[in-house]
Coordinates of C-alpha atoms and ligand atoms in Angstrom, one line a residue:
M5 CA -19.6 54.1 -38.2
P6 CA -18.9 53.6 -34.6
I7 CA -17.7 49.8 -33.4
I8 CA -19.8 50.5 -30.7
K9 CA -23.8 51.0 -31.2
N10 CA -25.0 54.0 -29.6
C11 CA -21.4 55.5 -28.7
K12 CA -21.1 58.3 -26.6
I13 CA -18.3 61.0 -26.5
V14 CA -17.8 63.7 -24.2
L15 CA -15.6 66.4 -25.6
I16 CA -13.8 68.9 -23.8
D17 CA -12.3 71.6 -24.8
D18 CA -12.3 75.7 -24.1
E19 CA -11.9 76.9 -28.1
E20 CA -15.9 76.8 -29.0
G21 CA -15.1 76.4 -32.4
I22 CA -13.1 73.0 -32.3
R23 CA -16.3 72.1 -30.1
K24 CA -18.5 72.8 -32.7
I25 CA -16.7 71.5 -35.6
T26 CA -15.9 68.4 -34.3
S27 CA -19.4 67.7 -32.9
I28 CA -20.9 67.8 -36.2
T29 CA -18.1 65.7 -38.1
L30 CA -18.5 63.2 -34.7
E31 CA -22.1 63.6 -34.7
D32 CA -21.9 63.5 -38.7
R33 CA -20.3 60.1 -38.5
G34 CA -23.0 58.7 -35.9
Y35 CA -21.5 59.5 -32.6
I36 CA -23.5 61.2 -29.6
V37 CA -21.8 64.0 -28.4
Q38 CA -22.0 66.1 -25.9
T39 CA -19.7 69.0 -24.8
A40 CA -17.8 70.7 -22.0
A41 CA -15.9 74.5 -21.8
D42 CA -13.9 73.4 -19.2
G43 CA -12.1 70.3 -17.5
E44 CA -14.7 71.0 -14.6
A45 CA -17.2 70.4 -16.4
G46 CA -16.4 68.1 -18.2
L47 CA -16.0 65.8 -15.4
H48 CA -19.7 66.5 -14.1
L49 CA -21.1 66.0 -17.2
C50 CA -19.0 62.4 -17.5
Q51 CA -20.1 62.1 -14.1
E52 CA -23.6 62.0 -15.6
T53 CA -24.1 60.8 -18.9
R54 CA -21.2 58.4 -18.6
P55 CA -19.5 58.2 -21.8
H56 CA -18.0 55.5 -23.6
I57 CA -14.9 58.1 -24.9
V58 CA -13.6 61.1 -24.0
L59 CA -11.8 63.1 -26.4
T60 CA -10.2 66.2 -24.3
D61 CA -7.9 69.1 -24.8
V62 CA -4.8 69.3 -23.0
R63 CA -4.6 73.1 -22.2
M64 CA -6.8 74.9 -20.9
P65 CA -7.1 77.7 -18.1
K66 CA -8.1 76.2 -14.2
M67 CA -8.0 72.2 -15.3
D68 CA -5.9 71.1 -17.4
G69 CA -6.4 67.6 -19.9
L70 CA -3.7 65.6 -18.1
E71 CA -5.8 66.9 -14.5
V72 CA -9.0 66.1 -16.4
L73 CA -7.9 62.2 -17.7
A74 CA -6.3 61.2 -14.4
N75 CA -9.6 62.4 -12.5
L76 CA -11.7 60.3 -15.0
K77 CA -9.2 57.3 -14.7
K78 CA -9.6 57.2 -10.4
K79 CA -13.1 57.4 -10.5
L80 CA -14.4 56.5 -13.6
P81 CA -11.7 54.2 -14.8
D82 CA -13.9 52.6 -17.6
I83 CA -14.0 55.2 -20.4
E84 CA -11.7 55.4 -22.8
V85 CA -9.8 58.9 -23.0
I86 CA -8.1 60.6 -25.6
V87 CA -5.6 63.8 -25.0
I88 CA -5.8 66.2 -27.8
T89 CA -2.2 68.1 -27.3
A90 CA -0.3 71.2 -29.6
F91 CA 1.9 69.6 -32.6
G92 CA 5.0 68.4 -31.7
D93 CA 4.4 68.8 -27.5
I94 CA 5.6 65.1 -27.4
E95 CA 6.0 65.4 -23.1
T96 CA 2.7 66.1 -22.7
A97 CA 1.8 62.7 -24.8
V98 CA 4.3 60.5 -23.1
K99 CA 2.6 61.6 -19.3
A100 CA -1.1 61.6 -21.2
L101 CA 0.2 58.0 -21.9
R102 CA 1.2 57.4 -19.0
L103 CA -1.5 58.0 -17.0
D104 CA -3.5 55.2 -19.5
A105 CA -5.0 57.9 -22.1
S106 CA -5.8 55.4 -24.8
D107 CA -4.1 58.0 -27.5
F108 CA -3.3 61.3 -28.2
I109 CA -3.7 63.8 -31.4
T110 CA -2.4 67.0 -31.9
K111 CA -3.8 69.9 -33.1
P112 CA -5.5 71.1 -35.7
L113 CA -7.1 68.1 -35.7
N114 CA -7.0 65.9 -38.7
D115 CA -10.0 63.9 -39.4
D116 CA -8.1 60.5 -40.4
A117 CA -6.0 60.9 -37.1
L118 CA -9.4 61.8 -35.0
H119 CA -11.4 58.2 -36.4
T120 CA -8.1 56.4 -36.1
A121 CA -7.5 57.2 -32.8
L122 CA -11.8 56.9 -32.0
D123 CA -11.6 53.2 -33.9
R124 CA -8.7 51.7 -31.4
A125 CA -10.0 53.5 -28.4
Q126 CA -13.8 51.6 -29.2
E127 CA -11.7 48.7 -29.9
R128 CA -9.7 49.0 -26.6
Y129 CA -13.4 49.7 -24.6
I130 CA -14.9 46.8 -25.9
S131 CA -11.6 44.2 -25.5
R132 CA -11.6 45.4 -21.4
K133 CA -15.3 45.2 -21.3
Q134 CA -15.1 41.8 -22.4
V135 CA -12.2 40.9 -20.2
Q136 CA -13.9 42.7 -17.1
D137 CA -16.9 39.9 -18.0
H138 CA -14.5 37.4 -18.5
T139 CA -13.6 37.9 -15.3
L140 CA -16.6 38.7 -13.4
L141 CA -18.0 35.5 -15.3
L142 CA -15.1 33.6 -13.7
E143 CA -15.5 35.3 -10.5
K144 CA -19.2 33.8 -10.1
G145 CA -18.2 30.8 -11.2
W146 CA -15.0 30.9 -8.5
A147 CA -17.5 31.5 -6.3
H148 CA -19.6 29.5 -7.1
T149 CA -17.2 26.7 -7.3
T150 CA -15.9 27.9 -3.9
Q151 CA -19.1 27.3 -2.1
D152 CA -19.5 23.9 -3.9
L153 CA -16.1 22.9 -2.3
I154 CA -17.0 24.6 0.9
R155 CA -20.2 22.9 1.1
T156 CA -19.0 19.2 0.1
F157 CA -15.8 20.1 2.5
N158 CA -18.3 20.6 5.7
F159 CA -20.7 17.4 4.7
Q160 CA -17.3 15.1 4.5
E161 CA -16.2 16.5 7.8
N162 CA -19.4 16.2 8.9
L163 CA -19.4 12.7 8.1
I164 CA -16.1 11.5 9.6
E165 CA -16.9 13.2 12.8
S166 CA -20.1 12.1 13.4
S167 CA -19.5 8.1 12.6
M168 CA -19.1 6.3 15.7
D169 CA -16.4 4.3 14.6
G170 CA -13.1 5.8 15.1
I171 CA -11.3 7.2 11.9
M172 CA -8.1 7.8 11.7
G173 CA -5.9 9.0 8.1
C174 CA -2.5 9.4 8.3
D175 CA 0.4 10.0 5.6
P176 CA 2.8 8.0 3.2
D177 CA 5.3 8.8 6.4
G178 CA 2.8 7.8 8.8
T179 CA 2.2 11.2 10.7
I180 CA -1.7 11.4 11.3
V181 CA -3.4 14.2 9.5
T182 CA -7.6 13.5 10.6
F183 CA -8.5 12.3 13.5
N184 CA -12.1 12.3 14.4
R185 CA -14.2 12.8 17.2
S186 CA -15.1 9.0 18.3
M187 CA -11.5 8.1 17.8
A188 CA -10.4 11.3 20.5
A189 CA -12.9 9.5 22.8
M190 CA -12.1 6.4 22.6
L191 CA -8.0 7.0 23.1
D192 CA -9.2 10.3 25.2
Y193 CA -6.1 12.1 23.2
P194 CA -7.1 15.6 22.3
K195 CA -7.1 15.8 18.5
E196 CA -5.3 19.5 18.7
K197 CA -2.5 17.3 20.3
V198 CA -2.3 14.0 17.5
I199 CA -3.0 16.0 13.7
S200 CA 0.3 16.3 12.6
K201 CA 2.0 15.4 15.7
M202 CA 1.7 12.3 16.2
A203 CA 1.4 8.6 14.4
L204 CA -0.7 5.7 14.3
D205 CA 2.4 3.6 15.9
Q206 CA 2.4 5.7 19.3
F207 CA -1.0 4.3 20.1
L208 CA 0.3 0.4 19.4
S209 CA 2.9 -1.3 20.6
A210 CA 6.0 -2.3 18.5
E211 CA 5.2 -5.7 18.1
D212 CA 1.5 -4.9 17.4
A213 CA 2.6 -2.0 14.9
D214 CA 4.6 -4.5 12.8
K215 CA 1.7 -7.2 12.5
L216 CA -0.7 -4.6 11.1
Q217 CA 1.0 -3.1 8.5
N218 CA 2.4 -6.4 7.3
A219 CA -1.2 -7.5 8.1
L220 CA -2.0 -4.1 5.9
Q221 CA 0.5 -5.6 3.1
A222 CA -0.3 -9.1 2.9
P223 CA -3.5 -10.8 0.8
H224 CA -5.0 -12.2 4.0
Y225 CA -7.6 -9.7 5.8
G226 CA -9.5 -8.5 2.4
G227 CA -6.4 -8.2 0.4
E228 CA -3.1 -6.2 -0.6
N229 CA -2.9 -2.4 0.9
K230 CA -6.1 -3.1 2.3
L231 CA -7.4 -5.0 6.1
Y232 CA -10.7 -6.2 6.6
L233 CA -11.8 -6.9 10.2
Y234 CA -8.4 -7.2 11.8
E235 CA -8.0 -7.5 15.6
T236 CA -5.7 -5.2 17.1
V237 CA -5.0 -3.5 20.5
L238 CA -4.5 0.4 20.9
S239 CA -3.3 1.7 23.8
H240 CA -5.2 4.8 25.9
R241 CA -4.1 7.6 27.4
S242 CA -3.8 6.4 30.7
G243 CA -2.3 3.0 29.1
K244 CA -5.1 1.0 29.6
A245 CA -5.3 -1.4 26.4
I246 CA -8.1 -0.6 24.3
P247 CA -9.4 -3.6 21.5
V248 CA -10.3 -2.9 18.1
Q249 CA -11.5 -3.8 15.4
V250 CA -9.5 -2.6 12.3
S251 CA -10.4 -2.1 8.8
A252 CA -7.5 0.2 6.3
S253 CA -7.4 1.0 3.7
V254 CA -3.9 2.7 1.5
L255 CA -4.9 5.5 -0.6
F256 CA -3.2 6.0 -3.7
E257 CA -3.6 9.4 -5.9
Q258 CA -2.1 8.8 -9.4
G259 CA -0.6 5.7 -9.0
K260 CA 1.6 7.3 -5.5
K261 CA 0.8 6.3 -2.0
S262 CA -1.2 9.4 -0.6
G263 CA -1.8 8.0 2.6
T264 CA -3.9 5.6 4.7
V265 CA -7.0 5.7 6.3
Y266 CA -8.0 3.4 9.5
Y267 CA -11.1 2.8 10.9
F268 CA -11.3 1.7 14.1
R269 CA -14.1 0.2 16.0
N270 CA -14.2 -0.3 20.1
L271 CA -14.5 -3.8 21.4
Q272 CA -14.9 -2.9 25.1
E273 CA -17.8 -3.4 25.4
I274 CA -18.8 -6.6 23.0
K275 CA -15.5 -8.1 25.4
K276 CA -17.4 -7.1 28.6
L277 CA -20.7 -8.6 27.1
E278 CA -19.5 -11.5 26.0
Q279 CA -17.5 -12.0 29.5
E280 CA -20.4 -11.7 31.3
M281 CA -22.0 -14.5 28.7
A282 CA -19.7 -17.2 30.1
V283 CA -20.1 -16.1 33.4
Q284 CA -24.0 -16.7 33.1
A285 CA -23.5 -19.9 30.7
R286 CA -20.9 -20.7 33.5
I287 CA -23.5 -20.2 36.4
L288 CA -26.0 -22.2 34.8
H289 CA -24.0 -24.8 34.0
Q290 CA -22.7 -24.7 37.3
D291 CA -26.4 -24.7 39.3
K292 CA -27.1 -27.7 36.4
M293 CA -24.7 -30.1 37.5
I294 CA -25.8 -29.1 41.5
S295 CA -29.0 -30.1 40.6
L296 CA -28.0 -33.1 38.5
G297 CA -26.0 -34.3 41.4
K298 CA -29.3 -33.9 43.8
L299 CA -31.3 -35.7 41.3
A300 CA -28.7 -38.6 41.0
A301 CA -27.4 -39.2 44.1
S302 CA -32.1 -39.9 44.9
I303 CA -32.5 -41.8 41.4
V304 CA -30.0 -43.9 42.9
H305 CA -32.3 -45.1 45.5
E306 CA -35.1 -45.0 43.2
I307 CA -33.2 -47.7 40.7
N308 CA -31.4 -49.4 43.3
N309 CA -34.7 -50.7 44.9
P310 CA -36.5 -51.9 41.6
L311 CA -33.3 -53.4 40.7
A312 CA -33.1 -55.2 44.4
G313 CA -36.6 -56.6 43.2
V314 CA -36.0 -57.5 39.7
L315 CA -32.6 -59.2 41.3
N316 CA -34.8 -61.3 44.0
Y317 CA -38.0 -62.5 41.2
I318 CA -35.0 -63.4 39.0
R319 CA -33.5 -65.4 41.5
L320 CA -36.5 -67.3 42.6
M321 CA -37.5 -68.4 39.1
I322 CA -33.8 -69.7 38.4
R323 CA -34.1 -72.0 41.7
I324 CA -38.1 -73.1 40.8
L325 CA -36.5 -73.8 37.3
N326 CA -34.3 -75.6 39.2
R327 CA -36.3 -77.9 40.7
G328 CA -37.7 -79.4 37.8
P329 CA -40.0 -78.6 35.1
L330 CA -42.6 -75.9 35.8
E331 CA -46.3 -76.7 36.4
A332 CA -49.3 -74.7 35.3
D333 CA -49.9 -72.7 37.9
R334 CA -46.2 -71.8 38.6
Q335 CA -46.1 -71.0 35.1
L336 CA -48.4 -68.4 36.0
K337 CA -46.6 -67.1 38.6
F338 CA -44.0 -66.5 36.6
Q339 CA -45.8 -64.8 34.1
R340 CA -46.9 -62.4 37.1
Y341 CA -43.0 -62.2 37.9
L342 CA -41.8 -61.1 34.8
D343 CA -44.4 -58.9 34.3
L344 CA -43.6 -57.2 37.7
V345 CA -39.7 -57.6 36.5
E346 CA -40.7 -55.7 33.0
K347 CA -42.6 -53.2 35.2
E348 CA -39.7 -52.2 37.2
I349 CA -36.7 -52.8 34.6
D350 CA -39.5 -49.6 32.6
R351 CA -39.3 -47.3 34.9
C352 CA -35.5 -47.7 35.6
S353 CA -35.0 -46.9 31.7
K354 CA -37.7 -44.5 32.3
L355 CA -35.4 -42.6 34.6
L356 CA -32.2 -43.0 33.6
S357 CA -33.2 -41.5 30.2
S358 CA -34.9 -38.5 31.9
L359 CA -31.4 -38.3 33.9
L360 CA -29.9 -38.2 30.5
T361 CA -32.0 -35.6 29.1
F362 CA -31.3 -33.3 32.1
S363 CA -27.6 -34.4 31.2
R364 CA -27.6 -33.5 27.9
K365 CA -25.5 -30.2 26.7
P366 CA -27.4 -27.3 26.6
S367 CA -28.5 -26.0 22.8
S368 CA -29.0 -22.6 22.4
A369 CA -31.8 -23.9 19.9
F370 CA -35.4 -23.0 20.6
T371 CA -37.4 -26.0 19.7
Q372 CA -41.6 -26.4 20.0
V373 CA -41.9 -27.8 24.1
D374 CA -44.6 -30.2 24.8
V375 CA -45.6 -28.6 28.2
N376 CA -47.2 -31.8 29.7
D377 CA -44.3 -34.2 28.3
L378 CA -41.8 -31.9 30.6
L379 CA -43.8 -31.9 33.4
D380 CA -44.5 -36.0 33.6
R381 CA -40.3 -35.8 33.3
C382 CA -39.9 -33.5 36.5
I383 CA -42.3 -35.0 38.6
L384 CA -40.5 -38.5 37.6
L385 CA -37.0 -37.0 38.3
S386 CA -38.5 -35.8 41.8
Q387 CA -40.9 -38.6 42.6
H388 CA -38.7 -40.5 45.0
K389 CA -37.1 -37.8 46.9
L390 CA -40.3 -36.4 47.8
E391 CA -41.5 -39.9 49.1
L392 CA -38.1 -39.9 51.1
Q393 CA -38.9 -36.6 52.6
R394 CA -43.0 -37.5 53.3
I395 CA -44.1 -34.7 50.5
K396 CA -46.7 -35.7 49.1
L397 CA -47.4 -34.2 45.6
E398 CA -50.5 -32.6 44.1
T399 CA -50.8 -32.2 40.4
R400 CA -53.4 -30.3 38.7
I401 CA -52.5 -30.0 35.2
D402 CA -54.2 -29.6 32.4
A403 CA -54.3 -31.7 29.2
Q404 CA -52.7 -30.9 26.0
I405 CA -51.1 -27.0 27.5
H406 CA -50.8 -25.1 24.2
P407 CA -47.1 -26.2 23.4
V408 CA -44.5 -22.9 23.6
N409 CA -40.8 -22.1 22.1
G410 CA -38.0 -22.5 24.3
D411 CA -35.1 -25.0 25.6
Y412 CA -36.5 -28.5 26.8
N413 CA -33.4 -28.8 29.4
Q414 CA -33.5 -25.8 31.3
L415 CA -37.2 -25.1 30.9
Q416 CA -36.7 -28.4 32.8
Q417 CA -34.3 -27.5 35.0
C418 CA -36.3 -24.7 36.1
V419 CA -39.0 -26.7 37.8
I420 CA -36.9 -28.7 39.0
N421 CA -35.5 -26.5 41.1
L422 CA -38.5 -24.8 42.2
I423 CA -39.7 -28.3 43.6
F424 CA -36.4 -28.8 45.0
N425 CA -36.1 -25.8 46.4
A426 CA -39.9 -26.9 48.1
V427 CA -38.6 -29.7 49.0
D428 CA -35.4 -28.0 51.2
A429 CA -38.7 -25.9 53.0
M430 CA -40.1 -28.8 54.4
P431 CA -37.6 -31.0 56.6
D432 CA -40.8 -32.6 58.2
G433 CA -42.4 -33.1 55.6
G434 CA -45.7 -31.5 53.6
F435 CA -47.6 -30.9 50.2
V436 CA -45.9 -29.6 47.0
S437 CA -48.7 -28.9 44.5
L438 CA -48.0 -29.1 40.8
Q439 CA -50.3 -27.1 39.1
A440 CA -50.2 -25.9 34.9
G441 CA -52.5 -24.7 32.3
H442 CA -53.1 -21.8 29.6
D443 CA -54.7 -19.2 29.0
M444 CA -55.9 -18.5 25.3
Q445 CA -56.4 -14.5 25.1
K446 CA -53.1 -13.6 26.9
E447 CA -51.6 -16.7 25.2
I448 CA -49.0 -17.8 27.4
V449 CA -48.5 -21.4 30.0
T450 CA -48.6 -20.7 33.2
I451 CA -46.6 -23.4 35.7
A452 CA -47.1 -23.1 39.8
V453 CA -45.2 -25.0 42.6
R454 CA -46.7 -23.9 46.0
D455 CA -46.2 -25.5 49.4
S456 CA -46.5 -25.9 53.0
G457 CA -42.8 -24.8 53.9
S458 CA -41.5 -22.6 55.9
G459 CA -42.1 -19.6 53.4
I460 CA -40.0 -16.7 52.8
D461 CA -39.0 -14.2 55.2
E462 CA -40.6 -10.9 53.7
K463 CA -37.0 -9.6 54.4
D464 CA -35.6 -12.1 51.9
L465 CA -38.4 -11.9 49.3
P466 CA -36.6 -9.1 47.0
R467 CA -33.7 -10.7 47.3
I468 CA -34.1 -14.4 46.6
F469 CA -33.9 -14.7 42.6
E470 CA -29.9 -13.3 43.5
P471 CA -27.2 -15.1 42.6
F472 CA -25.7 -16.8 45.7
F473 CA -28.8 -15.8 48.1
T474 CA -28.9 -18.7 50.3
T475 CA -30.6 -18.7 54.0
K476 CA -29.3 -22.3 54.1
Q477 CA -26.6 -24.0 55.9
E478 CA -23.4 -24.1 54.4
G479 CA -22.8 -27.4 52.5
Y480 CA -26.9 -27.1 51.5
G481 CA -27.7 -24.8 49.1
V482 CA -25.2 -22.6 47.1
G483 CA -28.1 -19.4 46.3
L484 CA -27.7 -20.5 42.2
G485 CA -31.2 -22.1 41.6
L486 CA -33.8 -18.9 41.7
S487 CA -31.1 -17.0 39.9
T488 CA -30.3 -19.4 37.3
V489 CA -34.2 -20.2 36.9
Y490 CA -34.8 -16.1 36.9
G491 CA -32.7 -16.0 34.0
I492 CA -33.6 -18.7 31.9
I493 CA -37.5 -17.4 31.8
K494 CA -35.8 -14.0 31.5
N495 CA -34.2 -15.3 28.1
H496 CA -37.5 -17.3 26.8
K497 CA -39.4 -13.3 27.3
G498 CA -41.4 -15.2 30.0
I499 CA -41.9 -13.8 34.3
I500 CA -41.6 -15.5 37.4
N501 CA -43.3 -14.5 40.7
A502 CA -42.3 -15.6 43.8
S503 CA -45.4 -14.5 46.5
S504 CA -45.1 -16.2 50.2
P505 CA -49.2 -15.8 51.8
P506 CA -48.6 -15.8 55.9
G507 CA -49.0 -19.4 57.1
E508 CA -48.8 -20.6 53.4
G509 CA -45.9 -22.0 52.1
A510 CA -44.2 -20.2 48.8
V511 CA -45.8 -19.5 45.7
F512 CA -43.6 -19.6 42.0
T513 CA -45.1 -18.8 39.4
I514 CA -44.2 -18.7 36.3
E515 CA -45.2 -17.6 33.0
L516 CA -44.2 -18.4 29.5
P517 CA -45.9 -16.5 26.5
F518 CA -47.0 -18.5 23.3
V519 CA -45.0 -19.5 20.2
S520 CA -42.4 -18.2 18.2
N521 CA -41.5 -14.8 19.9
A522 CA -39.3 -16.9 22.3
G523 CA -36.2 -17.5 19.8
Ligands
ATP13 N1 -40.6 -23.3 47.8 C1 -39.1 -21.9 49.4 N2 -39.9 -21.9 50.4 C2 -38.5 -21.3 51.4 N3 -38.0 -20.8 50.9 C3 -37.4 -20.6 49.8 C4 -37.9 -21.5 48.6 N4 -37.9 -21.1 47.8 C5 -36.5 -20.1 47.4 N5 -36.3 -19.5 48.8 C6 -35.2 -18.8 49.3 O1 -34.7 -18.5 48.8 C7 -33.5 -19.2 48.6 C8 -32.7 -18.8 47.7 O2 -33.2 -20.4 46.8 P1 -31.9 -20.7 45.8 O3 -32.9 -21.5 44.6 O4 -31.6 -19.8 44.7 O5 -30.7 -21.1 46.5 P2 -30.8 -22.8 47.3 O6 -31.8 -22.8 47.4 O7 -30.3 -22.1 49.0 O8 -29.5 -22.5 46.7 P3 -29.2 -24.0 45.7 O9 -30.7 -24.1 45.1 O10 -27.8 -23.0 44.6 O11 -28.3 -25.1 46.2 C9 -32.9 -20.1 49.7 O12 -32.3 -20.1 50.1 C10 -34.8 -19.8 50.7 O13 -33.9 -18.6 51.8
MG14 MG1 -32.2 -23.7 45.7

């Protein structure tokens, strides 16, 4: 019984008798046999039928058995070839084995020898097939794994490359092995000039490099072998210092340090923004100090006058009291004097408290602002200045204006700045109108300051909100008032408009949105 199911054999022999007898023996055993009378016909048959085993005589005219074997091994290497040699022809047998024959048998053919050789050839065939299948499977698996690896690698490469933060990987010696796009852009170094050629230390001052390594080892910044939100400075190719925030991790493989990965965030923009904000805050404060100075000057008069009055009344009352007990009609007068004193002192106290509110340190916290109360205080603070310059104040302020979310102090600064500008525009007197109300549909509060002053020149109109733009004489204006107003209103998500209709003075209109979105 053949080991291989439907085992096909091609028998090549020039002796017809041998072909016939051997075929019968083999078919009898269950093999499928086809025969050829010479080497060439045998090869042809093999190509057509792809047998498992070829039995070939060596000695044949034209193409001998060894040539058949060599040809088969070249073209159809899967086929097992058993050569049939003449008895005692060891030399040919060795040649055949060298050419990778499975076996050789000698003539005259012995049944046992033939079947043993066929069994061995089949085993060889099967195990080679198994090895082939296995190799194929391995190759397939390997190709799959390779593809997976490539995909994972590409994904990770992409991940590193697309990071907005700079990523730098160093081997245990500190040599840079990863340097992503953001890193290259941040420091203006092309990747190929850095990878395997430079170390992180070359981007840091010696002192900063030491500090960074110490911080990495110390437990304070995210733990040992870790660094979290540490700040340092890298040097750009031009030598410029780039402030950065670093997070880093020492990597370990099987307990051994395998490198360090650093994540750098460029702080340049943030630092610039911080500086700009500091400048803005300074301007806001500067403007406020100027306004405060102007207010204080006018309020000194405002308080001085009532205080002089109060003093007079008190002196008068003391004088009367010194004369002896109070008569009934005097008592009534006293009552009136005291009422006046109380009123004047109350007014002074209100003025001072408004001034205090105004000078309060700015707090960025927004609260609900009562617009009516805010405007009352603005009027109180500027009243005297208006009176001094013979300016009439007209108010058209709706009762119970919808509150806005904002900074009371800053909004007050805006209105005062607008009123003071109006005053400055009317050295010979005039009128200021303060209007306010709300629009429930548009959900805005409107505050307008209008004056009968000189108006704003058309060419100046686009520039009045610029910081330090002033048309006033030196010592009279810095040019910060309107730019501050603009900044504050913008911060409140509102808008401010200025217009100057010919011959009508100037109009400034502030619109503030209702409620919570201002914060
Ligand atoms: N009501 C107004 N009428 C006419 N011109 C005005 C009026 N308000 C502002 N301006 C013009 O706008 C310019 C800029 O005003 P802004 O308040 O910013 O600065 P300033 O008043 O000149 O100086 P500061 O307010 O810093 O003391 C003024 O110099 C003036 O030319
Ligand atoms: Mg001004």
